[in-house]
Short mmCIF file of C-alpha atoms in Angstrom, two decimals:
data_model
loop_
_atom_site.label_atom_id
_atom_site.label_comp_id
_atom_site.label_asym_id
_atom_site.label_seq_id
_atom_site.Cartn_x
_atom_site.Cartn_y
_atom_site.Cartn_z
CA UNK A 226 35.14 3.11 6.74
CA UNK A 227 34.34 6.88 6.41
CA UNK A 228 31.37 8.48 8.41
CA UNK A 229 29.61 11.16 6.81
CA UNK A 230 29.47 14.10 9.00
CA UNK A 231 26.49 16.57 8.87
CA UNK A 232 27.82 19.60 7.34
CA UNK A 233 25.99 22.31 7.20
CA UNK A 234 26.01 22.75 2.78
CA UNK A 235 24.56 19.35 3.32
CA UNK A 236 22.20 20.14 5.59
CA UNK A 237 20.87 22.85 3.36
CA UNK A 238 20.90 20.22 0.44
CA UNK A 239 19.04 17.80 2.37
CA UNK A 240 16.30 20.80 3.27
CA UNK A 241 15.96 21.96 0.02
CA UNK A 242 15.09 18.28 -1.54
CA UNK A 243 12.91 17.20 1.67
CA UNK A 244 10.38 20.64 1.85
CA UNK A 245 9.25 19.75 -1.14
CA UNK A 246 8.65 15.91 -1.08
CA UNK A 247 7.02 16.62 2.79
CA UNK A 248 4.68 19.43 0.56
CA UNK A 249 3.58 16.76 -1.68
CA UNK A 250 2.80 14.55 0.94
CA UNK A 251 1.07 16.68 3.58
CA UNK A 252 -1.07 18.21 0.14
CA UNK A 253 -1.58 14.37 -0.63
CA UNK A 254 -3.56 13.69 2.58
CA UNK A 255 -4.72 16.94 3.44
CA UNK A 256 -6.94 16.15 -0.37
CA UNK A 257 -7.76 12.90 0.99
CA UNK A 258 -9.11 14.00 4.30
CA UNK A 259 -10.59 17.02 2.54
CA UNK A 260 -12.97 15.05 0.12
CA UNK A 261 -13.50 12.48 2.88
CA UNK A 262 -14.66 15.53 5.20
CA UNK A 263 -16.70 17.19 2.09
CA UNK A 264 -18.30 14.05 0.71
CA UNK A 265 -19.92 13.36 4.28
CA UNK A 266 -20.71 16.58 4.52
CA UNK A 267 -22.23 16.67 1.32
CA UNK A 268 -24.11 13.39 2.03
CA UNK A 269 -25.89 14.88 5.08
CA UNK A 270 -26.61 18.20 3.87
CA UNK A 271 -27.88 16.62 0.05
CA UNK A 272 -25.69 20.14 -1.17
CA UNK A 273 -22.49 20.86 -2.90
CA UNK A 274 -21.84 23.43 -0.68
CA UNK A 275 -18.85 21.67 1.35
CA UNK A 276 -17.41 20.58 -1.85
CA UNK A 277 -17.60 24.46 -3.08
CA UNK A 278 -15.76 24.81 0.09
CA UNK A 279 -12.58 22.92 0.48
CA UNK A 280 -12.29 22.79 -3.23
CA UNK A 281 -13.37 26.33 -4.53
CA UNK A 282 -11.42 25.96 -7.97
CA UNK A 283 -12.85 22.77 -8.96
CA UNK A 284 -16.19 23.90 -8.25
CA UNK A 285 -16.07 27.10 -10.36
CA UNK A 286 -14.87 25.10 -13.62
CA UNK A 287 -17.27 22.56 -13.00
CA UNK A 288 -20.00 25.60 -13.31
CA UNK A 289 -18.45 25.88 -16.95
CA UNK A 290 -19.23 23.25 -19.30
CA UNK A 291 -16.38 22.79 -21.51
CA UNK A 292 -14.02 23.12 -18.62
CA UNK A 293 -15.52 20.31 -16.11
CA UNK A 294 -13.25 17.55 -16.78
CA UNK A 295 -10.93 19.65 -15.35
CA UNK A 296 -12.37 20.89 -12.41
CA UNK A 297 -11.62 17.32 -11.00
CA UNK A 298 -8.18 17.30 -11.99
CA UNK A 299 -7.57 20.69 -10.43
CA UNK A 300 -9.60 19.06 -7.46
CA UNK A 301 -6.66 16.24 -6.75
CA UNK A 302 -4.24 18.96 -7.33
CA UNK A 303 -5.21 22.04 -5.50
CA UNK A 304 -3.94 21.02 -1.72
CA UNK A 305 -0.40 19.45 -2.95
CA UNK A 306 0.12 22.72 -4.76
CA UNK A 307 -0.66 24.94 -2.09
CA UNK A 308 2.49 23.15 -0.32
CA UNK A 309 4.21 23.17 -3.12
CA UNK A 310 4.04 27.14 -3.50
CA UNK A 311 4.50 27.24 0.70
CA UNK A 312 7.74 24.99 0.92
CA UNK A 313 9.09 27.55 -2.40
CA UNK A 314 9.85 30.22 0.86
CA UNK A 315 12.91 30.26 1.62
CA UNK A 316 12.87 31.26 5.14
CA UNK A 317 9.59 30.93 7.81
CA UNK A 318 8.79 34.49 7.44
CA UNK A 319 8.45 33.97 3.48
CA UNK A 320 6.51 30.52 3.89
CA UNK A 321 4.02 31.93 6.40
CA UNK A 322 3.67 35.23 4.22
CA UNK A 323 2.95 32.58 1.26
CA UNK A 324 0.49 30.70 3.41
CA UNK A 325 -1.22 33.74 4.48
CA UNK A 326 -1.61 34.96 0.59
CA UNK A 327 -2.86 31.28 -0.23
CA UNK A 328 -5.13 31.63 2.44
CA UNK A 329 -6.62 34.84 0.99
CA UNK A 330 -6.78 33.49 -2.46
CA UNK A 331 -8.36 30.54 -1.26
CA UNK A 332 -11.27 32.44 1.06
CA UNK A 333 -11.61 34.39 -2.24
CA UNK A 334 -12.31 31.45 -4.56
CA UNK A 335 -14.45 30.21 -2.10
CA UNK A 336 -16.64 33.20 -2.21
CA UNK A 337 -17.01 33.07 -5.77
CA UNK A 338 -17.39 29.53 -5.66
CA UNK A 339 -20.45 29.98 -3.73
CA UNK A 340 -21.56 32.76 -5.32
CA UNK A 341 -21.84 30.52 -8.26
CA UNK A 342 -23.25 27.66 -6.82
CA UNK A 343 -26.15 29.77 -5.99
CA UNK A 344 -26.50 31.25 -8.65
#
């Protein structure tokens, strides 16, 4: 019986298919706990604000009419891809410079998101 020794190629190969799967997954419930966190917020506040808020993109198609069946789509979407595009880096300095430009996208959608919503 052979024992399969950790090499370091298949170390790498085991990192390069598991960043993406633990992506998906942390995106997954980070949506979850999201629209758990902007639904009760929502609920006490009687606004849409919170929803503008942790899901900026799906709240500025859902200002558009022909596009709001997507906004929800987008809405399940927009968290996993964010760790999606972060886990692309290939070293920490790359994934945190990724993060930080997600971040700044994101802060920037939800501007305009609210700027909408008041509008």
């Amino acid at each position: 019986m052979q024992i399969l020794k950790m090499t370091p190629e298949y170390k790498s190969n085991l990192l390069r298919i598991l960043h993406p799967l633990l992506a998906l997954l942390i995106g997954t419930l980070l949506t979850a706990v999201g629209f758990l966190f902007a639904g009760f917020a929502s609920s006490a506040c009687n606004c849409s604000r919170p929803i503008a808020i942790a899901f900026p993109f799906a709240a500025i198609l859902w200002s558009l009419q022909r596009w709001e069946s997507v906004g929800g789509v987008l809405m399940a979407f927009q968290f996993p891809a964010y760790g999606l595009l972060v886990a692309l880096g290939k070293t920490r300095r790359q994934r945190t410079r990724f993060a930080l430009i997600l971040l700044a996208v994101h802060a920037m959608a939800v501007i305009l998101g609210l700027l909408i919503y008041r509008s």
